[in-house]
C-alpha positions as CSV (number, residue, x, y, z in Angstrom):
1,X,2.9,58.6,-9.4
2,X,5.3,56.5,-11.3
3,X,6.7,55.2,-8.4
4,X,3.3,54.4,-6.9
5,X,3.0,52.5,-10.4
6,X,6.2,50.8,-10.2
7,X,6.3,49.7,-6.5
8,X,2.5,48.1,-7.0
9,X,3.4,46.2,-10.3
10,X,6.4,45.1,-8.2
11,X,4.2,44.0,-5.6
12,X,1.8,42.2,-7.8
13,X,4.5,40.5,-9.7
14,X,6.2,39.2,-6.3
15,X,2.6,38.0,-5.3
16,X,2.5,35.8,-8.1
17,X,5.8,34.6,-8.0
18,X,4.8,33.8,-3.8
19,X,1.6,32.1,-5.3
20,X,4.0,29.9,-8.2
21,X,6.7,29.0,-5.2
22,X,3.4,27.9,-2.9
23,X,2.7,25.4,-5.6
24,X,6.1,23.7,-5.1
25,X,5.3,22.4,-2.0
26,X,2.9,19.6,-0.7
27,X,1.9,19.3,2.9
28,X,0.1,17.8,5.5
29,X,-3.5,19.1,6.4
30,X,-5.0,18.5,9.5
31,X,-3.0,15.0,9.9
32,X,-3.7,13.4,6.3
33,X,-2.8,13.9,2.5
34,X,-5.2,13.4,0.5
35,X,-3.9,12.0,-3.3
36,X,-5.1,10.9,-6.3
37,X,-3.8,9.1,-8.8
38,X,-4.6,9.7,-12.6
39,X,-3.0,7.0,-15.1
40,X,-3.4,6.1,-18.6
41,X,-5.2,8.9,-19.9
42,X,-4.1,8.1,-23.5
43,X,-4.9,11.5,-24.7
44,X,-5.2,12.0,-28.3
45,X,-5.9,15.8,-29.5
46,X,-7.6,14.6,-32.7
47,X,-10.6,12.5,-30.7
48,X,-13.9,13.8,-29.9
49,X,-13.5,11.4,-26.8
50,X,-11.1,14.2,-25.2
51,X,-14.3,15.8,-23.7
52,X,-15.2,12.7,-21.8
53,X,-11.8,12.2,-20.3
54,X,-11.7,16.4,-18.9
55,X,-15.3,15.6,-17.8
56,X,-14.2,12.2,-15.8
57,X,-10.9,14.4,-15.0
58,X,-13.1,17.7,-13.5
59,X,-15.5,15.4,-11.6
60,X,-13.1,13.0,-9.9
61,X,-11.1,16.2,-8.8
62,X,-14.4,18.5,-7.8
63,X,-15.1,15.2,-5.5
64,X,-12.2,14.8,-3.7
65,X,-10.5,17.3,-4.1
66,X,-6.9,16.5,-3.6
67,X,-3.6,17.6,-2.3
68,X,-1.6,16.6,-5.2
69,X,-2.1,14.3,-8.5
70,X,0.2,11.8,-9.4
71,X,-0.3,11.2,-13.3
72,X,1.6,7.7,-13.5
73,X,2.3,7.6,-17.8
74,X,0.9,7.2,-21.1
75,X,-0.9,10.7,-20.6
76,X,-0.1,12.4,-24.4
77,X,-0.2,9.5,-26.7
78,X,-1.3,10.9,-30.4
79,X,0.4,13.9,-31.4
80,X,0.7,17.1,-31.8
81,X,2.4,16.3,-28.2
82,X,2.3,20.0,-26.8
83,X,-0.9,20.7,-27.6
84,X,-1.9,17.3,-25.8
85,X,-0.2,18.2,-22.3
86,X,-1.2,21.6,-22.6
87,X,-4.7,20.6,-22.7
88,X,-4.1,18.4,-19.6
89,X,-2.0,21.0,-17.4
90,X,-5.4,23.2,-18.1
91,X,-7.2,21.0,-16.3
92,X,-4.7,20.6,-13.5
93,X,-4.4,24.6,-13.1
94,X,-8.3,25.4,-13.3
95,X,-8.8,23.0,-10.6
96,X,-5.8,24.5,-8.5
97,X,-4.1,21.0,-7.7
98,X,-0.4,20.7,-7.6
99,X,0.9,17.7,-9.6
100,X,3.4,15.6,-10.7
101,X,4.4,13.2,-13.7
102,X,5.9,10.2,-14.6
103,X,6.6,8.4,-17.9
104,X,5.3,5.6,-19.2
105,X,5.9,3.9,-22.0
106,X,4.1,5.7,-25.3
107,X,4.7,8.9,-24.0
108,X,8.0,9.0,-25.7
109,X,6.9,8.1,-28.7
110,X,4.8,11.4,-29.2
111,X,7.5,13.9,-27.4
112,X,11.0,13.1,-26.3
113,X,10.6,13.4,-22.8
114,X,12.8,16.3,-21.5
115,X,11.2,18.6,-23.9
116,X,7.9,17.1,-22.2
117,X,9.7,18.4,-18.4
118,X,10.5,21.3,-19.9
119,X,6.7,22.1,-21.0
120,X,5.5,20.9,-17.4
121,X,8.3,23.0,-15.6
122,X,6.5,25.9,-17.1
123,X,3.2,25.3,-15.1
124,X,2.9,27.2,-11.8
125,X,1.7,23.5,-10.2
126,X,3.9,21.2,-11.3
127,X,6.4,19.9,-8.7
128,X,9.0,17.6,-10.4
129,X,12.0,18.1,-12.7
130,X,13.9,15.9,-14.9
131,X,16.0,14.4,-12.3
132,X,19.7,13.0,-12.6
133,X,20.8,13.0,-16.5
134,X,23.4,10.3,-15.1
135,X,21.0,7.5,-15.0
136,X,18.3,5.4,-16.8
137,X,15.3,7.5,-17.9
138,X,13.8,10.9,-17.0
139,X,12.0,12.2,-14.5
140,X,13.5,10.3,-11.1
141,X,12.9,12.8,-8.0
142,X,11.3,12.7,-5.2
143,X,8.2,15.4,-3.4
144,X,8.9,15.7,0.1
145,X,5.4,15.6,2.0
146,X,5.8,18.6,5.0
147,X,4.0,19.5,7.9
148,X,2.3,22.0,8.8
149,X,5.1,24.2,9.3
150,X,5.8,23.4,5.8
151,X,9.8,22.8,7.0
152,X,10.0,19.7,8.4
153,X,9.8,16.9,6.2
154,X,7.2,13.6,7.6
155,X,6.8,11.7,4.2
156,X,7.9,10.6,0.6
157,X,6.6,10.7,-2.4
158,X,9.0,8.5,-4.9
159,X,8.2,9.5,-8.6
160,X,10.0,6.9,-11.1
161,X,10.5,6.2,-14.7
162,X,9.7,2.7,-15.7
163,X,11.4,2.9,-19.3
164,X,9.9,2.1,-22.3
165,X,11.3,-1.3,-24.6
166,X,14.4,-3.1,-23.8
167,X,17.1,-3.0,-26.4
168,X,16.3,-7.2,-27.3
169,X,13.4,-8.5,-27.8
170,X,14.6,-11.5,-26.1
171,X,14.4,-9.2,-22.8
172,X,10.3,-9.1,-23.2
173,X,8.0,-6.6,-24.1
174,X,8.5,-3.9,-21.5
175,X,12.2,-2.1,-20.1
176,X,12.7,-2.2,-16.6
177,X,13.7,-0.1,-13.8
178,X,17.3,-0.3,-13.8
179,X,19.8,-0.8,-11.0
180,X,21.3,3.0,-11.2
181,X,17.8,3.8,-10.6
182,X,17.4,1.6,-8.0
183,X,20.9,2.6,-6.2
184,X,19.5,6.8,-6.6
185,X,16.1,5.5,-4.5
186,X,19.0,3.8,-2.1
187,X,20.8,6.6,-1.6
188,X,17.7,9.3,-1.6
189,X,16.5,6.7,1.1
190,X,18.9,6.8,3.4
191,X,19.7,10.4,3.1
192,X,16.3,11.4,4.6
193,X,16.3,8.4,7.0
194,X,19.8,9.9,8.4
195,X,18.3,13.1,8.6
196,X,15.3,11.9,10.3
197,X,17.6,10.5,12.7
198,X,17.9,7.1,11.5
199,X,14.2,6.4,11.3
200,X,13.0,5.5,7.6
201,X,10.1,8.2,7.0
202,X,6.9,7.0,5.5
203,X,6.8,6.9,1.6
204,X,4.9,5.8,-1.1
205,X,6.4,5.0,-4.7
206,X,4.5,5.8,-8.1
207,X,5.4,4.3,-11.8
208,X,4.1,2.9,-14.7
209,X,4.4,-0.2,-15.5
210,X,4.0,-2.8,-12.5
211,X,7.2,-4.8,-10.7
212,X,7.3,-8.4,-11.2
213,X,5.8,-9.1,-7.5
214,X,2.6,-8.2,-8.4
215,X,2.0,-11.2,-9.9
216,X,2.2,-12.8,-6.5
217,X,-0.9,-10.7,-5.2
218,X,-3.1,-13.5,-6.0
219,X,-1.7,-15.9,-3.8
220,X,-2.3,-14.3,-0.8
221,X,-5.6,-13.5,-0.1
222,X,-5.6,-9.6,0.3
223,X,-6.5,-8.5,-3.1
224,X,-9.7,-5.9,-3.0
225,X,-10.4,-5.1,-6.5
226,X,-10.5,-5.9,-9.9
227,X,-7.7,-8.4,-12.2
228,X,-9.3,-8.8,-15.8
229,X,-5.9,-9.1,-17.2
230,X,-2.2,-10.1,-16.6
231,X,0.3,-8.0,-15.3
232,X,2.4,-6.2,-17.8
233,X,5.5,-6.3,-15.6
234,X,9.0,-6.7,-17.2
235,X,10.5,-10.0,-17.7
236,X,13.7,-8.9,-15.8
237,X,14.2,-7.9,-12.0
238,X,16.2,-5.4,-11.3
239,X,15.6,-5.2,-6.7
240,X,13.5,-2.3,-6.8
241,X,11.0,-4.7,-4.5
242,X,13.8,-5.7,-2.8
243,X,15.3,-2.8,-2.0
244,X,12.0,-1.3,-0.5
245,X,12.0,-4.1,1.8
246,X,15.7,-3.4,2.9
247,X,15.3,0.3,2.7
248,X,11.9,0.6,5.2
249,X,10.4,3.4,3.8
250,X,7.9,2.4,1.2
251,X,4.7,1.0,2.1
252,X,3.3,1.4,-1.3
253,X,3.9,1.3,-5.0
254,X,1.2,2.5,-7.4
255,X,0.9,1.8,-11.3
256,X,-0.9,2.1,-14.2
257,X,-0.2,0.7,-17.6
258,X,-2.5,-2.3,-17.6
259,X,-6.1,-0.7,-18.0
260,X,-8.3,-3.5,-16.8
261,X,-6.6,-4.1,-13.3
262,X,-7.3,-1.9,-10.7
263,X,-6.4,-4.0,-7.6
264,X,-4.2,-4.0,-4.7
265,X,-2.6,-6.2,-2.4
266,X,0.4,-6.9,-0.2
267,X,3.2,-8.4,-0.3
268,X,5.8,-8.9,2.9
269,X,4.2,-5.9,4.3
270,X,4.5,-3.5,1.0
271,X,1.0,-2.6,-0.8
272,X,1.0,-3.5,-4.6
273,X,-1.4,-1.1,-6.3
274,X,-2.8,-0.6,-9.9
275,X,-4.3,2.9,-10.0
276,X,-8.0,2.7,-12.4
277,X,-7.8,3.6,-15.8
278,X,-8.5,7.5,-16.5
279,X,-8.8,7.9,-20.2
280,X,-11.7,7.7,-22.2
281,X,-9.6,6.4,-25.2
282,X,-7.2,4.4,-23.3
283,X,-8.3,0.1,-24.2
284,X,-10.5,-1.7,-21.2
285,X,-13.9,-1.5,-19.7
286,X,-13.8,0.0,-16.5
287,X,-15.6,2.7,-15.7
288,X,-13.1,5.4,-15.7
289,X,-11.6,6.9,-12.7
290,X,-8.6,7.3,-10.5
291,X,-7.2,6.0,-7.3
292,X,-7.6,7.9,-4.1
293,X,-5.0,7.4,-1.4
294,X,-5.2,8.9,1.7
295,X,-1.8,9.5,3.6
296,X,-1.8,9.7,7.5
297,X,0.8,12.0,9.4
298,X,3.2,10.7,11.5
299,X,1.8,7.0,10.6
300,X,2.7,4.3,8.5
301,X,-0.7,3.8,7.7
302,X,-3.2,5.1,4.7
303,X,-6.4,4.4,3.4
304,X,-7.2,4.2,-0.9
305,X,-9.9,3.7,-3.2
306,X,-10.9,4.1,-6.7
307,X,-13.5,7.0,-7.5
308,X,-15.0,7.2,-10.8
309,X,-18.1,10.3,-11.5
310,X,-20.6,7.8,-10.4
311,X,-18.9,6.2,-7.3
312,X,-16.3,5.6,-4.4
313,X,-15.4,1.9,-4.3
314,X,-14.6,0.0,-1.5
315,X,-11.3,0.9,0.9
316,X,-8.8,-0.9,1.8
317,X,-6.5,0.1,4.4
318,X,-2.9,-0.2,5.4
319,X,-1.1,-1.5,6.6
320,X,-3.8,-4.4,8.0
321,X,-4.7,-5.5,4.8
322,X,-8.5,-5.0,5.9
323,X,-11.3,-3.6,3.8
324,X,-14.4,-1.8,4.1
325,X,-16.2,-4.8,2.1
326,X,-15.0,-6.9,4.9
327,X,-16.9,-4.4,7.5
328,X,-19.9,-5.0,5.5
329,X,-20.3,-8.4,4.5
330,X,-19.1,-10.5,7.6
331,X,-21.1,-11.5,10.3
332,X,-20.2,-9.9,13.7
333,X,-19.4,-12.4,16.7
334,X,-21.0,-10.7,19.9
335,X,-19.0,-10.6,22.8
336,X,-19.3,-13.3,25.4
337,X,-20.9,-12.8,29.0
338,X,-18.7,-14.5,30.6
339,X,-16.6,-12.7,33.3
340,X,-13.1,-12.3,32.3
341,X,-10.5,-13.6,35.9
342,X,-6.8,-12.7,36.0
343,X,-4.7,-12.1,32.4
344,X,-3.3,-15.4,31.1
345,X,-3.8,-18.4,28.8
346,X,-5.0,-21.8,30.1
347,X,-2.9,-24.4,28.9
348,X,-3.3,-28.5,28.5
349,X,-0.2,-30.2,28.0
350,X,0.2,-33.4,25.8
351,X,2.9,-36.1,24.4
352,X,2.6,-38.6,21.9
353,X,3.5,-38.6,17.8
354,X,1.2,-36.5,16.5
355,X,0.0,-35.7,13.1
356,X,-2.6,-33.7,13.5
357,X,-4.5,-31.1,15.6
358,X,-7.0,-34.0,16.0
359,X,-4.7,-36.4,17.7
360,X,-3.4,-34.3,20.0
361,X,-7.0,-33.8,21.5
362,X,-7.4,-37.5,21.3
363,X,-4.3,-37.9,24.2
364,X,-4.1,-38.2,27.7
365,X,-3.4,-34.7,29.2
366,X,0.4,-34.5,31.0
367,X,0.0,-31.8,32.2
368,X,-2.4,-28.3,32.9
369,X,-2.0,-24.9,34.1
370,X,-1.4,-21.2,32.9
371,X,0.4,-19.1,31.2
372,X,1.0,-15.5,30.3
373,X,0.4,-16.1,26.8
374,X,1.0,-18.6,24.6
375,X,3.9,-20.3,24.8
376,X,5.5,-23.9,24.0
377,X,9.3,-22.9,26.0
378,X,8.2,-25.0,28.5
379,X,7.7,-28.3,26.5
380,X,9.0,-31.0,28.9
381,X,10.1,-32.8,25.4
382,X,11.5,-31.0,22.7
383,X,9.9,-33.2,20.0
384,X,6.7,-35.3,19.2
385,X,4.1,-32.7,22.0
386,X,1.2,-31.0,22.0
387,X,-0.6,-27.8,23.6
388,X,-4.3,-26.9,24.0
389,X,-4.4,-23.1,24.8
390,X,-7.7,-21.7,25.9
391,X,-7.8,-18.1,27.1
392,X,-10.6,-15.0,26.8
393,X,-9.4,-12.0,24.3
394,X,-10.4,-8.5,24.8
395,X,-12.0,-6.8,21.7
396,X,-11.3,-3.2,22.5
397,X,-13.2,-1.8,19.1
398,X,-15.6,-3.3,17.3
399,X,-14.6,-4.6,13.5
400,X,-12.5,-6.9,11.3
401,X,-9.4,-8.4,12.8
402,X,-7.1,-10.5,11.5
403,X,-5.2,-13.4,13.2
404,X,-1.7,-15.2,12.1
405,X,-0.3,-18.4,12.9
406,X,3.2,-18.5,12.8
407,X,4.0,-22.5,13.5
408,X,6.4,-25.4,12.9
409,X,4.5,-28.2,12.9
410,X,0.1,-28.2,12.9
411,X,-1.5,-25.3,14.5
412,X,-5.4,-24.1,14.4
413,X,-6.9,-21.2,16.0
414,X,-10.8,-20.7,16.8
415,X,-12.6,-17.9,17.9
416,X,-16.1,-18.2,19.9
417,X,-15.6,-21.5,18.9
418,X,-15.2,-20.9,14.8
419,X,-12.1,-21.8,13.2
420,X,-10.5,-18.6,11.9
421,X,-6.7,-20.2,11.1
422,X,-5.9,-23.7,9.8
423,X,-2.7,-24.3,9.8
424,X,-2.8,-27.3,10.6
425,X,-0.2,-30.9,9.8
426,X,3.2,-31.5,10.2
427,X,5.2,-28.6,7.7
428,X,8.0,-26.5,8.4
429,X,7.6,-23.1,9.7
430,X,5.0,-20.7,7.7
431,X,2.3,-18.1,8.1
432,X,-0.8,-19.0,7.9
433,X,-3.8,-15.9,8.2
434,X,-7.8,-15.5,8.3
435,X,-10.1,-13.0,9.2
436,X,-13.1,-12.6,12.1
437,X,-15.8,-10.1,12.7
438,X,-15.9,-9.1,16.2
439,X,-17.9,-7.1,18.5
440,X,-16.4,-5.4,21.2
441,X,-15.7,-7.0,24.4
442,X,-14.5,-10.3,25.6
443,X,-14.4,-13.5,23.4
444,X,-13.1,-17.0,23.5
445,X,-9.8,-18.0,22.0
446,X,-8.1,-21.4,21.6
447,X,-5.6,-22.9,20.1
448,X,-4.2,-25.7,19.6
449,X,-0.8,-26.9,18.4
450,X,1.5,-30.2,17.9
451,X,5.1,-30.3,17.4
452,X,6.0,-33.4,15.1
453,X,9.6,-33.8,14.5
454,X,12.7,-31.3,14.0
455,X,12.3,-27.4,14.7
456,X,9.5,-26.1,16.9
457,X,7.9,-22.9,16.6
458,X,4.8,-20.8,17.9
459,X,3.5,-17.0,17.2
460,X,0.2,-16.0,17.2
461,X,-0.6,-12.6,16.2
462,X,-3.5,-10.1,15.4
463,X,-3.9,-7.0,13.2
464,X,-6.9,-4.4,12.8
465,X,-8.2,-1.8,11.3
466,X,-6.5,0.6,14.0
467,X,-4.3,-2.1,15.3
468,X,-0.7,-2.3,13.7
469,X,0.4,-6.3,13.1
470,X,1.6,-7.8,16.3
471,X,2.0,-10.5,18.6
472,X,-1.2,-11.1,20.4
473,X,-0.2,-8.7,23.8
474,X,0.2,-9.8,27.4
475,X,-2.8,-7.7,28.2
476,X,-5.3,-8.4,25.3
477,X,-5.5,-12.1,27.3
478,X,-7.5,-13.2,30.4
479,X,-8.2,-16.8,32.1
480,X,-12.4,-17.5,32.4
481,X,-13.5,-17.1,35.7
């Protein structure tokens, strides 16, 4: 009977240690990972707010229920510290998500923060640790994302501490991620990307306070959500940005720290996100919430959000840079009945000095035929020209695309005859973007372009919801019958 006794308290005990390890691990379900992102809780034992925040807290999670949280600093900010993240890791338990933590800047000032790892490392659902003692701050690792079979490893989650003050005042207000932080993301990077056999794998990067590229968001016209404040990024660059470019892996980076922004953008190709504020007691107005991002397998693509109790705001999704309020609120062009004739672009040649769009259309025509796409390689003179393009797209979805002009000098683009790209006059080469709502089926493209003087270029491309940036395709064009 003893035995009996002895062998089921064995059992039960290795159970529970089976359910803890389970824990440790985040995977893929049914293609996606669904994760949310709680920041700036600003938890203060003492306040009668606490209640509001666990009820914002149990909603947000009973809605969407997620995969994982990603708690992105100032969580415990009044003391008694323990008693603050215990209270938090309750709420993280009862509702059975795994999580993970990073530091942001007060959280420090309440509990030194590897006794804070040491609390968290005691909770059956965390998945983090300390990370390397050898560098700048605590808490660097990273959470492998698996599939299904829960062995092989198909995306990154990049947890990192953005420090607290610099040691000067003269530095700023706010640390920075420093360059032996940076070089441990290098080399995790290219560990997994050798052992994915030199293919980068998808990852997404979460911290406190935002990178100094934020700040460029606003200037190019992807933003979907709200900036009622400036960024609180640090004064000093260290490459982090820089290095995610160079590195390939991270499409995202997701912070908190500044309560009343909750937008996101991109920025060469990289989303820059502010999750929404989740703390009652935490300074702003925003309705409080968190940010919902929802991670594709075997995709460099993911959709987010912000969900508060009352509602789920409007998506944006990468890596197109397209929303769900474009869907919405632009009109739909309907698709021409015209018959589409053999794949190719229409072309009228011109030559003359041109300084606009306008005077090239104004010329006597040098030249006409087709092409397979567009194309200026076979410009009889290599300066002062100018092309009208005229060719019939196939829409194979309905939605929001969105077209780029790369050019050196004056381009403009027009669908169904409305301009959806100026980038028109003579300029070096640049990027120039817009968006159109399009039915599916067939519908009119031109374009026309002028080369001025020195350097001659010409791209045009297309992006959608479910269409990855590219140049426009070979088979996506077709002459008018």
């Amino acid at each position: 009977m003893k035995n009996r006794k002895f062998i089921l308290t064995a059992l039960f005990a290795s159970l529970i240690l089976l359910g803890a390890y389970a824990q440790k691990s985040v995977a893929f379900r049914e293609g996606k990972l669904k994760i949310v992102q709680l920041t700036d809780i600003h938890w203060d034992p003492q306040s009668k707010n606490c209640a509001q925040t666990a009820q914002t807290i149990e909603a947000v999670l009973a809605l969407e229920k997620p995969d994982i949280a990603m708690l992105t600093g100032d969580v415990v900010t009044e003391k008694p510290g323990p008693e603050g993240w215990k209270a938090i890791i309750a709420l993280l338990e009862k509702a059975q998500v795994p999580f993970t933590v990073m530091m942001g800047n007060h959280d420090a000032e309440v509990m030194p923060k590897k006794e804070i790892y040491d609390l968290l490392a005691q909770s059956p659902y965390f998945i983090g640790e300390k990370g390397p003692e050898t560098i700048h701050g605590c808490g660097n690792y990273v959470v492998p994302v698996y599939g299904a079979d829960h062995k092989t490893t198909k995306a990154l989650l990049y947890c990192i501490d953005s420090n607290d003050y610099p040691e000067s005042k003269d530095y700023g207000t706010y640390d920075w991620i420093h360059f032996d932080q940076v070089a441990w993301y290098r080399q995790t990077s290219a560990r997994f990307t050798k052992e994915n056999g030199g293919n980068p794998l998808p990852a997404l990067a979460f911290f406190h306070i935002a990178l100094p590229e934020y700040d460029a968001i606003l200037k190019n016209g992807t933003m979907l959500g709200e900036k009622n404040e400036g960024s609180g990024a640090s004064k000093i660059n260290s490459g982090l940005f820089a290095s995610f470019i160079e590195m390939g892996d991270v499409m995202g980076a997701f912070v908190g720290h500044d309560h009343d922004n909750d937008f996101i953008g991109t920025h060469y190709q990289i989303a820059l996100a502010y999750g929404r504020v989740t703390g009652t007691d935490a300074y702003g107005d925003l309705e409080r919430g968190m940010r919902v991002i929802e991670l594709k397998e075997n995709e460099r693509s993911f959709d987010t959000w912000v969900r508060t109790p009352s509602k789920k705001g409007d998506i944006f999704y990468y890596p197109s840079g397209l929303t769900s309020l474009d869907e919405e609120q632009m009109s739909y062009l309907p698709a021409t009945t015209t018959k589409a004739g053999k794949p190719g672009v229409a072309y009228t040649y011109y030559e003359g000095k041109f300084k606009s769009t306008a005077d090239v259309l104004k010329a006597k025509p040098v030249k006409e035929g087709t092409f397979r796409n567009f194309s200026i390689k076979e410009a009889a003179a290599d300066d002062h020209f100018g092309y009208q393009f005229r060719s019939q797209i196939n829409i194979p979805e309905k939605g929001v695309y969105k077209f780029h002009i790369y050019s050196d000098d004056g381009a403009r683009l027009f669908i169904d005859g409305q301009e959806v790209i100026d980038n028109d006059g003579s300029h070096s080469a640049g990027e120039a973007t817009g968006k159109v709502a399009l039915e599916k089926g067939f519908h009119e493209i031109c374009v026309i372009y002028f080369e001025d003087y020195m350097g001659q270029a010409l791209e045009i491309g297309i992006t959608g919801k479910n269409l990855p940036k590219q140049v426009l395709p070979d088979g996506m064009l077709f002459l008018p019958e």
